[in-house]
Coordinates of C-alpha atoms in Angstrom, one line a residue:
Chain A
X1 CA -38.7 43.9 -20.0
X2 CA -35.3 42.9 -22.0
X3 CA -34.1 45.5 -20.0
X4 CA -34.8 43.9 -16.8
X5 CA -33.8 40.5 -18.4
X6 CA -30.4 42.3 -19.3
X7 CA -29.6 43.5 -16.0
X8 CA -30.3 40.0 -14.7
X9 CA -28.1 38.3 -16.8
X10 CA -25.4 40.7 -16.0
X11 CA -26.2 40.0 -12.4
X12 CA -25.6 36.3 -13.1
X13 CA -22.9 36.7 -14.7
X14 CA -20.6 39.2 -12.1
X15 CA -21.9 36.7 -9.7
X16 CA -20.2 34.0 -11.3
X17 CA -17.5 35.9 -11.5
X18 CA -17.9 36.6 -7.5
X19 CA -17.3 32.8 -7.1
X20 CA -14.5 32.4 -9.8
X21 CA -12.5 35.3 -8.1
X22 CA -13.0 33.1 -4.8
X23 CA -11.4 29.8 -6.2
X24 CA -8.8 32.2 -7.5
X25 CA -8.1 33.5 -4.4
X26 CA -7.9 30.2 -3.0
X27 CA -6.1 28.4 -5.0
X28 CA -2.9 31.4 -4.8
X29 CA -3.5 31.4 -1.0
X30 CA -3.5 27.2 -0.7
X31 CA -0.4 27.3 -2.1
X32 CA 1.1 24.8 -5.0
X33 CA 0.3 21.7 -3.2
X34 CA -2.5 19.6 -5.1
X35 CA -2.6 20.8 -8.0
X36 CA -1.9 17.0 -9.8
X37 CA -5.6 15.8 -9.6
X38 CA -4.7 11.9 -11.1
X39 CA -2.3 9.5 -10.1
X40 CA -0.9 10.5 -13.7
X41 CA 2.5 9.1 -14.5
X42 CA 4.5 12.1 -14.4
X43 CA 3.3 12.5 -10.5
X44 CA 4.4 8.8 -9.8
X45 CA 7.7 9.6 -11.0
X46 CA 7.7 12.8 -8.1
X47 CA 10.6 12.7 -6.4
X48 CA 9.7 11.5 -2.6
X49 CA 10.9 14.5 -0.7
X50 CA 7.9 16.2 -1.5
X51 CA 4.8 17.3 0.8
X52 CA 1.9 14.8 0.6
X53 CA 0.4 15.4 -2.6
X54 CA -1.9 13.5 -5.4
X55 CA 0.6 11.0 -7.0
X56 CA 2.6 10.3 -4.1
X57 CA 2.4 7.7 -1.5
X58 CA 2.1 8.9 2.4
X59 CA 5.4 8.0 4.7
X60 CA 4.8 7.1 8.4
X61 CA 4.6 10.9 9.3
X62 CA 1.7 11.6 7.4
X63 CA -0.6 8.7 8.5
X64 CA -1.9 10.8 11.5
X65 CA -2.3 13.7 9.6
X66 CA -4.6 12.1 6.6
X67 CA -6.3 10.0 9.7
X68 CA -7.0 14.0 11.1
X69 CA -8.2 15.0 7.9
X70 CA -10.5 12.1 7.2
X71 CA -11.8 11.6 10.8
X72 CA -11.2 14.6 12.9
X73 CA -9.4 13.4 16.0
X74 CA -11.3 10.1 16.9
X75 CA -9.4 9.1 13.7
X76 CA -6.3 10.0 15.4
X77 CA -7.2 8.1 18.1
X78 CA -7.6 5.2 16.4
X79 CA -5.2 5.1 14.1
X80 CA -2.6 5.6 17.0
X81 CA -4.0 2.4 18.9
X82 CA -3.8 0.3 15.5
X83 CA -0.2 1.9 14.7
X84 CA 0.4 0.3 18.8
X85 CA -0.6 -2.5 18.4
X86 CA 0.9 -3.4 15.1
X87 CA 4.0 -2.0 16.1
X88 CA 3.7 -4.4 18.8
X89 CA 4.0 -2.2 22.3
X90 CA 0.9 -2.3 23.0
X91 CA -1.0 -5.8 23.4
X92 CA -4.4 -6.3 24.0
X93 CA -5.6 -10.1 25.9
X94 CA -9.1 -10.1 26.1
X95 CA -10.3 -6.5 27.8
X96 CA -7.3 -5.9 29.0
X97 CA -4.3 -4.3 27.8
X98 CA -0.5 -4.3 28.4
X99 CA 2.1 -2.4 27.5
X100 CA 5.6 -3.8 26.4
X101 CA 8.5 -1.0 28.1
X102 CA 11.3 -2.6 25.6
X103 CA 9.7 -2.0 22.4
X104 CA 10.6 1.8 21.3
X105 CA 7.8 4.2 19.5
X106 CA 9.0 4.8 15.9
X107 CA 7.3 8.1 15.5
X108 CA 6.4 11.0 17.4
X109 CA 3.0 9.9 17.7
X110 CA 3.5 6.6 19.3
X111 CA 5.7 8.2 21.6
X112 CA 2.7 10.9 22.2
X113 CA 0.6 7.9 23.0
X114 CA 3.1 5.8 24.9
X115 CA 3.7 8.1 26.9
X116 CA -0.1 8.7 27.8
X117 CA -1.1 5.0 27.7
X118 CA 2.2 4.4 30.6
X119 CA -0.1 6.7 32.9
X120 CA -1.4 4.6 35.5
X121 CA -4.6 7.1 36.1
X122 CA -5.8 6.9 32.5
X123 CA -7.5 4.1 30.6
X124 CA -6.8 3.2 27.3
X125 CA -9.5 5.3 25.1
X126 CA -8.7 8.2 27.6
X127 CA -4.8 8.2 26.6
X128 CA -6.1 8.0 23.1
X129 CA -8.0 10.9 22.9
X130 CA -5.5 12.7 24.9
X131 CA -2.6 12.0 22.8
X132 CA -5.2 12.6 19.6
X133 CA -5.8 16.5 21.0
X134 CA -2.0 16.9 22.0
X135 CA -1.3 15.8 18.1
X136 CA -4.1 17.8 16.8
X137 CA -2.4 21.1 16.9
X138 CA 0.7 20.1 15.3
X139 CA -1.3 18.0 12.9
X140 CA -3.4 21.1 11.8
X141 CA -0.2 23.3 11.3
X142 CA 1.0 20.9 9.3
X143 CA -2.2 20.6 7.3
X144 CA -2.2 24.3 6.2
X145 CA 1.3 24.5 5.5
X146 CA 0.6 22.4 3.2
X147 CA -2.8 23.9 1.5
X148 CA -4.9 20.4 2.7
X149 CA -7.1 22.1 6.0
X150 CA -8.3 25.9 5.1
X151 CA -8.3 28.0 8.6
X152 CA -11.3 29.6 9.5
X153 CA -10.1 33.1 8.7
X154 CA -9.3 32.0 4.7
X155 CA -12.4 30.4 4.5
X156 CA -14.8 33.4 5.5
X157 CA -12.7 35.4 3.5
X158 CA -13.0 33.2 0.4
X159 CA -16.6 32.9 0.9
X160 CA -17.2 36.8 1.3
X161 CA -15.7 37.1 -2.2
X162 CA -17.8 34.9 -3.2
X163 CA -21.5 35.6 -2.1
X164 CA -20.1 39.4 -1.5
X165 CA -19.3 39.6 -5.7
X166 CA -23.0 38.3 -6.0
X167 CA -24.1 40.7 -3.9
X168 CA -22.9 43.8 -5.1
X169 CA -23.5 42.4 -8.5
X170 CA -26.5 42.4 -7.8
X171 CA -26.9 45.7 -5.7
X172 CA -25.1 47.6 -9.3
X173 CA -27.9 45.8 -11.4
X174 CA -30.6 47.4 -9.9
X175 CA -28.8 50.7 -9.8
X176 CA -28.3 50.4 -13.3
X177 CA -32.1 49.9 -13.5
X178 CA -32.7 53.5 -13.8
X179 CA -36.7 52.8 -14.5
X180 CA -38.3 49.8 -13.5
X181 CA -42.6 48.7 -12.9
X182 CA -43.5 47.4 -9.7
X183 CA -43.9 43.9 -11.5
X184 CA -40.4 43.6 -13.0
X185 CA -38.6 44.8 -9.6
X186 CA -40.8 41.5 -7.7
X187 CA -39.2 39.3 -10.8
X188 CA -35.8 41.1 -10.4
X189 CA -35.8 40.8 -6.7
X190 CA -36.5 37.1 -6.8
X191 CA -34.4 36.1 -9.4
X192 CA -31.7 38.1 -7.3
X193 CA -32.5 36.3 -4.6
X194 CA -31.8 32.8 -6.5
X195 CA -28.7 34.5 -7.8
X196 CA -26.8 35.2 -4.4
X197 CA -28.3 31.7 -3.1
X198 CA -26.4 29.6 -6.0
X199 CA -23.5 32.0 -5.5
X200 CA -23.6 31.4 -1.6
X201 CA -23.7 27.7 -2.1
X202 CA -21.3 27.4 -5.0
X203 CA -18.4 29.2 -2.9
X204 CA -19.6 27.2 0.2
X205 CA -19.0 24.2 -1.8
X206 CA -15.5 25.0 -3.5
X207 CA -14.4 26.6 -0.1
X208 CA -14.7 23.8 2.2
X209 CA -12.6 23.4 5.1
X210 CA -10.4 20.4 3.3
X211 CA -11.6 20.4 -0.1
X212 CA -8.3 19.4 -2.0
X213 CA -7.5 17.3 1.3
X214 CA -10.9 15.3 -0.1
X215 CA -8.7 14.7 -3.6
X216 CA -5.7 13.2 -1.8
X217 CA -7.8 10.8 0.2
X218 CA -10.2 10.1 -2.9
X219 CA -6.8 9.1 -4.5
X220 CA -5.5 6.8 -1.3
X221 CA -8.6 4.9 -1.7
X222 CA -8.1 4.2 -5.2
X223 CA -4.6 2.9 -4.8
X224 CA -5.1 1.2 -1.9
X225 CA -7.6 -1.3 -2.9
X226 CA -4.9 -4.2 -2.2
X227 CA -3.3 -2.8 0.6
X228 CA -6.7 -2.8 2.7
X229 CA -7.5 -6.4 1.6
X230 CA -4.2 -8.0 2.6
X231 CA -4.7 -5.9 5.6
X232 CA -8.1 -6.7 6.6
X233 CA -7.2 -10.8 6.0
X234 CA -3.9 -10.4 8.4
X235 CA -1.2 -10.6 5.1
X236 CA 0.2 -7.2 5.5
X237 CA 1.1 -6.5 9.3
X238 CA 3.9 -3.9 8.8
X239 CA 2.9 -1.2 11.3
X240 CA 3.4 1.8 8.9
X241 CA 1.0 0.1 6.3
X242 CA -1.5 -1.0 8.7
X243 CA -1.7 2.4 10.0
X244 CA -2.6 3.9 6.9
X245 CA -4.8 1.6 6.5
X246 CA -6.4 2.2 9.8
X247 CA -6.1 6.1 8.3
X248 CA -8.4 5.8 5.5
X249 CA -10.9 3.4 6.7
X250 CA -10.7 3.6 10.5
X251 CA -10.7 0.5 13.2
X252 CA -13.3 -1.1 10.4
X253 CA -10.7 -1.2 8.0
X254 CA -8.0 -3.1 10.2
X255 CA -10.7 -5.9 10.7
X256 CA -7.6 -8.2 12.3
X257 CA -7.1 -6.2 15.1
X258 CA -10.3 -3.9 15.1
X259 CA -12.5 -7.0 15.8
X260 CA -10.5 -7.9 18.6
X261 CA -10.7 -4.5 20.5
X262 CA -13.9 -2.9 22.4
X263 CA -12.4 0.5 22.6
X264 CA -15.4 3.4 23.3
X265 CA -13.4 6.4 22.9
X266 CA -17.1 8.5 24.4
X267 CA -17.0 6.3 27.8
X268 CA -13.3 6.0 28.5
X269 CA -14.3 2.4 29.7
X270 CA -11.7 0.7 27.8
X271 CA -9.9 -2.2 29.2
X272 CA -7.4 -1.6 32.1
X273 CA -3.8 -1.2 30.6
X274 CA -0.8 -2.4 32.9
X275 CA 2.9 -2.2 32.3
X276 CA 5.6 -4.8 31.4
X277 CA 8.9 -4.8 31.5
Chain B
X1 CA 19.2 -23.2 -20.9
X2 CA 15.8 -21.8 -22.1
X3 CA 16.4 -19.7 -25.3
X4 CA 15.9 -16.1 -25.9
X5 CA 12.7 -15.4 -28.0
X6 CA 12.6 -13.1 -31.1
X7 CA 12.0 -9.5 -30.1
X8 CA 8.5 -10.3 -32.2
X9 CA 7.2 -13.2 -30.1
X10 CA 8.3 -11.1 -26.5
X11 CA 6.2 -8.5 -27.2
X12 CA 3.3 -11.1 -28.4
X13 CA 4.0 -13.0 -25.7
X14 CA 4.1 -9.7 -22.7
X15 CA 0.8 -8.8 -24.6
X16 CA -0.3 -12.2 -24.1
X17 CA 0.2 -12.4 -20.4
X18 CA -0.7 -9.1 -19.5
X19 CA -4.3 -9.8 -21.4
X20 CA -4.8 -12.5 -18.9
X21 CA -4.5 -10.3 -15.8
X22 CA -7.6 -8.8 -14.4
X23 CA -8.0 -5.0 -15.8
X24 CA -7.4 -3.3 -12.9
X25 CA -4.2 -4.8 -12.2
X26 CA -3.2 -5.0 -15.9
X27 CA -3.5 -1.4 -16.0
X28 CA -1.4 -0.4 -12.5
X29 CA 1.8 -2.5 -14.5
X30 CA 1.4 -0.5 -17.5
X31 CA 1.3 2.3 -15.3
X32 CA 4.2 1.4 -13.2
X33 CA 6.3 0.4 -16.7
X34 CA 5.4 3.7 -17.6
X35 CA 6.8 5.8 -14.8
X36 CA 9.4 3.5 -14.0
X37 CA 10.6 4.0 -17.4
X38 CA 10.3 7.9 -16.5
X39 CA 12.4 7.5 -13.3
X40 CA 15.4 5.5 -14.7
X41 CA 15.6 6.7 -18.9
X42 CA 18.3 5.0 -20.3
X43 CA 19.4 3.0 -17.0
X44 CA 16.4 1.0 -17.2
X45 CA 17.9 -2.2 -19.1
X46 CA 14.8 -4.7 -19.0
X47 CA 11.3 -5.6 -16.5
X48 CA 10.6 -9.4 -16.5
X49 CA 7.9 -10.2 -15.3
X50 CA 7.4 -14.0 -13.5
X51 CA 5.5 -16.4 -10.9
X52 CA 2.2 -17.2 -11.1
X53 CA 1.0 -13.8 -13.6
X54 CA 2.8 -16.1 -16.0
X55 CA 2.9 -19.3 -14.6
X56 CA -0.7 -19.5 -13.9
X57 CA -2.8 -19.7 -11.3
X58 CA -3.1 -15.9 -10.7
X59 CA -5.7 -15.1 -8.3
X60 CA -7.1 -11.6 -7.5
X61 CA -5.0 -12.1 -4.4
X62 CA -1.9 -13.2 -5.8
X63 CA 0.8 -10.6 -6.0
X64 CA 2.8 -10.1 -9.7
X65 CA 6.0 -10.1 -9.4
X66 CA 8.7 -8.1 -11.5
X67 CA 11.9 -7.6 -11.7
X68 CA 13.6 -4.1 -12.8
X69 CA 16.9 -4.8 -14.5
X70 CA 19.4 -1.5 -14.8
X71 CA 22.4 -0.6 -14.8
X72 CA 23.4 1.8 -12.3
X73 CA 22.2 2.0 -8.9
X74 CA 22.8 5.0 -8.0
X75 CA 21.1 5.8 -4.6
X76 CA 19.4 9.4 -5.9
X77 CA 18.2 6.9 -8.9
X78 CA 16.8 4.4 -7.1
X79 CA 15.2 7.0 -5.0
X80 CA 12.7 8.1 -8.3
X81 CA 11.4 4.7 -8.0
X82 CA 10.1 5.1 -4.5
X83 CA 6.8 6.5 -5.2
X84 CA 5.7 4.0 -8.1
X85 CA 6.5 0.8 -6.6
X86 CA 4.9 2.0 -3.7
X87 CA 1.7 2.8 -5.5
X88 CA 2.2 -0.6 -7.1
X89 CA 2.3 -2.5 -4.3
X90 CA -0.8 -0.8 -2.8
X91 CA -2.7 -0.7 -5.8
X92 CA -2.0 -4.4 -7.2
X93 CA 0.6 -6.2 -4.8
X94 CA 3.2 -5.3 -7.5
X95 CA 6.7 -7.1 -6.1
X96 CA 9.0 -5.8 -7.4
X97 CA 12.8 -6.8 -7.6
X98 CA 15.8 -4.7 -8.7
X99 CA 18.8 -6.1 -10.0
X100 CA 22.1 -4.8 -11.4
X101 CA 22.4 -6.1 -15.1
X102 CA 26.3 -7.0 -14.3
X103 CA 25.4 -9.5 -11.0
X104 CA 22.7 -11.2 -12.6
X105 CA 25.3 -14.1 -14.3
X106 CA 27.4 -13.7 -11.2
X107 CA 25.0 -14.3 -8.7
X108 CA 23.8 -17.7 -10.6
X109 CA 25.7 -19.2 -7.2
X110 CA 23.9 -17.8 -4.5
X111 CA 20.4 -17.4 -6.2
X112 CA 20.3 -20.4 -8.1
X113 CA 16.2 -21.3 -7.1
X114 CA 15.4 -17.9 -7.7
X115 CA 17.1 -18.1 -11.2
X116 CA 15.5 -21.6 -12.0
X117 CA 12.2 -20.3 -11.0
X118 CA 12.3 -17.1 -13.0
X119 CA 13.7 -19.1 -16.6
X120 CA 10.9 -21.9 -16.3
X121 CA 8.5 -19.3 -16.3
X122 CA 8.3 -15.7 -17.1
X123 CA 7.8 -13.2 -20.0
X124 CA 10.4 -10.1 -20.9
X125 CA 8.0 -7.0 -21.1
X126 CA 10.5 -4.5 -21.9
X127 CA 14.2 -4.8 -23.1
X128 CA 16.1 -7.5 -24.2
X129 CA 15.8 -11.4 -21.5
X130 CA 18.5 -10.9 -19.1
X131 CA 18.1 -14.1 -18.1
X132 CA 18.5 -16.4 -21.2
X133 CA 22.4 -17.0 -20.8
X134 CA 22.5 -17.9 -17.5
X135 CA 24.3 -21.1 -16.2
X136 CA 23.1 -22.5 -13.2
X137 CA 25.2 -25.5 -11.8
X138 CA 24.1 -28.6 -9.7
X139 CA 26.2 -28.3 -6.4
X140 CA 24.8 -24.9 -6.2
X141 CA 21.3 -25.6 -6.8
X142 CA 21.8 -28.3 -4.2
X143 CA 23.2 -26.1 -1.5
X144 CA 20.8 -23.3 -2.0
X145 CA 18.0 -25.9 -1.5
X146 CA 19.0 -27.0 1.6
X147 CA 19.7 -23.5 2.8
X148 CA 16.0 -22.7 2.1
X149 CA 14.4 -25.4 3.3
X150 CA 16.7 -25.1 6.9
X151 CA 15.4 -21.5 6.8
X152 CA 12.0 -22.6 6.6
X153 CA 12.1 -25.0 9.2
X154 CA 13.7 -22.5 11.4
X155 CA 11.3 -19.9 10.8
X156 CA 8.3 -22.4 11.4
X157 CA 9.2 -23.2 15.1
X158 CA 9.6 -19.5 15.7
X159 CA 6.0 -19.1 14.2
X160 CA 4.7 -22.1 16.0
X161 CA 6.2 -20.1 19.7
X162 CA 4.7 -16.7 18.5
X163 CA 1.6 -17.5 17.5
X164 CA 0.3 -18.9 20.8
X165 CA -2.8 -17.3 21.0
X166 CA -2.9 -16.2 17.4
X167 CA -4.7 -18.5 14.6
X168 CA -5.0 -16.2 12.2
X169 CA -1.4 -15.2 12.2
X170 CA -0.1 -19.5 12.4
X171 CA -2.5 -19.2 9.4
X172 CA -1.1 -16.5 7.3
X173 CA 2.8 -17.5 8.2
X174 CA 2.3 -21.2 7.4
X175 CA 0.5 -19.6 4.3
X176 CA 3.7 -17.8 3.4
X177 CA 6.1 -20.5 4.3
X178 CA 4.3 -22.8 2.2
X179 CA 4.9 -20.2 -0.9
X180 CA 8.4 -19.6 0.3
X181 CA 9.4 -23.2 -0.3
X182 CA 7.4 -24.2 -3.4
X183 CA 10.3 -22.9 -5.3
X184 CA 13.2 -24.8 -3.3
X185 CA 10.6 -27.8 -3.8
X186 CA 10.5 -27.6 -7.2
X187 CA 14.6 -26.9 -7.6
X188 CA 15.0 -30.7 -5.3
X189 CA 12.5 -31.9 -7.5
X190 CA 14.7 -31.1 -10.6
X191 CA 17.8 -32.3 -8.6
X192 CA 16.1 -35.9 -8.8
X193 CA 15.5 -35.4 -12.6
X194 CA 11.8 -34.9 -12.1
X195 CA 10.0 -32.1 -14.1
X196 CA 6.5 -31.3 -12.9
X197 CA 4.4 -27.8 -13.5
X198 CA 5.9 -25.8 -10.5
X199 CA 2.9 -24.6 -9.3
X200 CA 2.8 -25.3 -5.1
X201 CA -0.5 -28.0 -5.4
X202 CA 1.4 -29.7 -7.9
X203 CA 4.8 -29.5 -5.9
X204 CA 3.6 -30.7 -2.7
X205 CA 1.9 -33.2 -4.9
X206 CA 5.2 -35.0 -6.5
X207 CA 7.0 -34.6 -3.3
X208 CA 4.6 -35.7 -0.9
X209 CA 4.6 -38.8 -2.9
X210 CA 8.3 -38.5 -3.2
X211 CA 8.8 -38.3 0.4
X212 CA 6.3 -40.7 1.3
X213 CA 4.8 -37.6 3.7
X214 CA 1.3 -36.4 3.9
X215 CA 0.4 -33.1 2.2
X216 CA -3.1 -33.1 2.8
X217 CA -3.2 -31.0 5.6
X218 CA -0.9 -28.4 3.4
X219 CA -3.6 -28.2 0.5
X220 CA -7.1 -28.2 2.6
X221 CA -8.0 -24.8 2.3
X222 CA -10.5 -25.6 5.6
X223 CA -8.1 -27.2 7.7
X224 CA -6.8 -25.6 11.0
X225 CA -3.6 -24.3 10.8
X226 CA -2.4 -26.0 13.9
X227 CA -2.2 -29.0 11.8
X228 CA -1.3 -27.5 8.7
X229 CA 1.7 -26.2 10.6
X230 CA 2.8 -30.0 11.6
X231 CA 2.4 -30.7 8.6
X232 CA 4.3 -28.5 6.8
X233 CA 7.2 -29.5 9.4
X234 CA 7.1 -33.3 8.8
X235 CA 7.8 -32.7 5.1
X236 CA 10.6 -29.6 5.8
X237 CA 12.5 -32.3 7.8
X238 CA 11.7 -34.9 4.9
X239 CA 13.2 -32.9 2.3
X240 CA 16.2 -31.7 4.2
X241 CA 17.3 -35.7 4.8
X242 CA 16.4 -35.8 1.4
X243 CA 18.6 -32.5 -0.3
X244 CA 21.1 -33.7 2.6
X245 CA 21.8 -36.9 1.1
X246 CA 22.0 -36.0 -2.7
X247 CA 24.7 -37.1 -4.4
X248 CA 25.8 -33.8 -6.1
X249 CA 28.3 -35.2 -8.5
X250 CA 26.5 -34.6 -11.3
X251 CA 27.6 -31.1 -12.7
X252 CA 25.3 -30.6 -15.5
X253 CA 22.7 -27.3 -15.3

């Protein structure tokens, strides 16, 4: 019996190291990008230059992206329609909406969606969407470059190094097991079985698709506590802020202009949109 | 002139205030002395900090203002800071304001409200007061005034024309107009010899009465802002006639 208990805990413990070698592998393949989990001091002091990281506060051309990584694209949608129409080229009266010619897109974004929203045959949640899926792309590039979105292929291969260690841990404990009673291999099996499960679960967990992407946007909502008030109330209606704003918390969190809007991104039946000069 | 405290009574007196801020935003200045004090080193000469975290009359929606005092502005310096005012002013509406330690006593002419604001009221929480040997004179003090308070008025018919169809946003500019001229207020208010607390209830207050003008409509939280807006224009023009007029012989500070 302390045999069988033996080769269990060994079991346990190569599966463990199964999911350790996965968060190792990760964390080389991710890259150096979050590894500053606090708004410590020494990352406030990070020079500005650098990719979008715990500790540092987004610039304009990150907005989309965390808006991506919170929200998938509907966030991207949205948060280009806020960035519009605080930027001031797009204007909404009632349920319809007009666009202002002379006002020029500050970002590449805008100019995605201005570009879209000028097309007589769309409405206005159709150019949204469609600039939000010809962003995505770039957006997801972006992302991986730098270690926030894990593609497919580095997730599956995190996550058969994970429940793969616990697996063949397992599979060598029961070689090991030279002799074994009919009762202790229905003990062994199950307990095996619980083994690989936790294992599966544990690399699932620690290999999610934007795991340190969730620390960065964990962070933003700490430090933006103001921000999104003197947002919400109408104080703060510089474009760039607003749209982070509308980032984090969506159309919600940009109550001023969200309240004012009936956009339905699933029906395309937003208001008619027609050009000014 | 207000006198420079011992280096004992500042640092009582920075505890002191930043005690009386609410925790979370006591902690984000800490945190931004800290890394600001990373960022600059030895360049970083003093942080004053002023308005209403000192003055009173903080609210968890008023912002705290700073100023950064150093001595070399160096763009790649000044670049270090980007980050931690940033988070400042996201965090807990952290203003903050960077001066050169060589233009503060020459910039008494052009800056004299801002100068007269930050003496009556504010607390040196790191370094030595970079403000306690200034010398503001009258005739500047007077012109500045006016300047503002023309500004104002200017800015408040291009609000009354862009806001059309927007409340909220005649709201939140009369809002800030109001809080752009309580200092210049305050400075006209000294001009006639009259010290009052320089907080904006109290300064619409004197100079309503002052001006014979109605401030009501300026301090009722309820009101619409359509009035509020008129308002706010009858005693702009009031106190323009009235700066207009002064008689600026006087020369004393």
């Amino acid at each position: 019996m302390s045999y069988a208990l033996g080769c269990l805990g060994l079991a346990a413990l190569l599966g463990g190291l199964g999911v350790l070698a996965a968060m190792v592998v990760g964390y080389v393949l991710d890259g150096p990008v979050l590894r500053s989990s606090s708004a410590s001091t020494s990352a406030m002091a990070l020079a500005p230059s650098q990719p979008l990281i715990v500790g540092r506060m987004p610039g304009p051309d990150d907005v989309l992206l965390l808006a991506l990584l919170r929200g998938g694209v509907r966030a991207v949608a949205e948060t280009l329609l806020v960035g519009a129409l605080s930027a001031g080229w797009l204007r909404h009266q009632g349920t319809s909406y007009s666009i202002l010619h002379d006002v020029e897109a500050r970002d590449r974004g805008q100019a995605v969606f201005q570009r879209h929203a000028a097309d007589p045959l769309l409405s206005l949640g159709q150019a949204m969407h469609r600039s939000a899926l010809e962003l995505e792309p770039g957006l997801l590039l972006r992302a991986e470059g730098g270690g926030l979105w894990r593609p497919t292929d580095r997730r599956l291969l995190l996550r058969a190094i994970g429940t793969g260690g616990a697996l063949t841990a397992v599979l060598l404990s029961l070689a090991w097991m030279r002799v074994m009673t009919t009762e202790a291999l229905a003990a062994f099996a199950l307990v095996a079985f619980v083994v690989v499960a936790v294992s599966h679960e544990l690399t699932k967990a620690l290999t999610a698709r934007h795991r340190q992407a969730h620390a960065m946007l964990t962070w933003l909502d700490e430090v933006c506590g103001s921000l999104r008030d003197d947002v919400q109330n109408g104080r703060e209606r510089d474009p760039h802020r607003v749209s982070l704003v509308a980032a984090l918390d969506g159309l919600e969190g940009t109550h001023w202009v969200g309240t004012a809007l009936n956009v339905r991104l699933e029906s395309h039946d937003a208001g008619s949109l027609r050009a000014q000069n | 002139m207000i006198p420079s405290p011992s280096p004992t009574s500042r640092a009582k007196n920075a505890q002191t205030v930043l005690a009386l801020l609410p925790a979370a935003v006591r902690h984000r200045v800490e945190e931004l002395l800290a890394a600001v004090n990373q960022a600059l080193g030895r360049h970083l000469v003093s942080v004053v900090v002023y308005g209403s975290a000192v003055r009173g009359g903080f609210t968890h929606r008023s912002d705290v203002d700073l100023i950064l005092v150093i001595d070399d502005d160096d763009a790649l310096l000044l670049r270090r800071l980007a980050d931690p005012l940033a988070i400042g002013r996201a965090a807990a509406r952290i203003d903050c304001l960077i001066l050169k330690d060589s233009e503060i006593p020459r910039a008494a002419d052009v800056f004299p409200i801002l100068y007269d604001d930050v003496r009556a009221c504010h607390t040196v929480l790191f370094g030595g007061d970079p403000f306690a040997e200034l010398v503001v004179h009258t005739e500047h003090r007077r012109l500045r005034v006016e300047q503002e308070l023309r500004d104002a008025r200017i800015r408040l018919r291009r609000l009354v024309v862009d806001t059309a169809v927007d409340d909220v946003g005649l709201s939140v500019g009369v809002d800030h107009l109001l809080k752009q001229i309580r200092a210049p207020l305050a400075s006209l208010l000294r001009l006639h010899d009259i010290v009052t607390p320089d907080d904006l209830i109290t300064v619409l207050d004197v100079i309503g009465k002052r001006l014979q003008v109605d401030t009501i409509p300026l301090t009722q939280k309820a009101a619409s802002s359509l009035p509020a807006a008129i308002a706010l224009g009858t005693v702009l023009d009031a106190a323009i006639d009235d700066v207009d007029e002064l008689d600026t012989s006087r020369t004393v500070t």
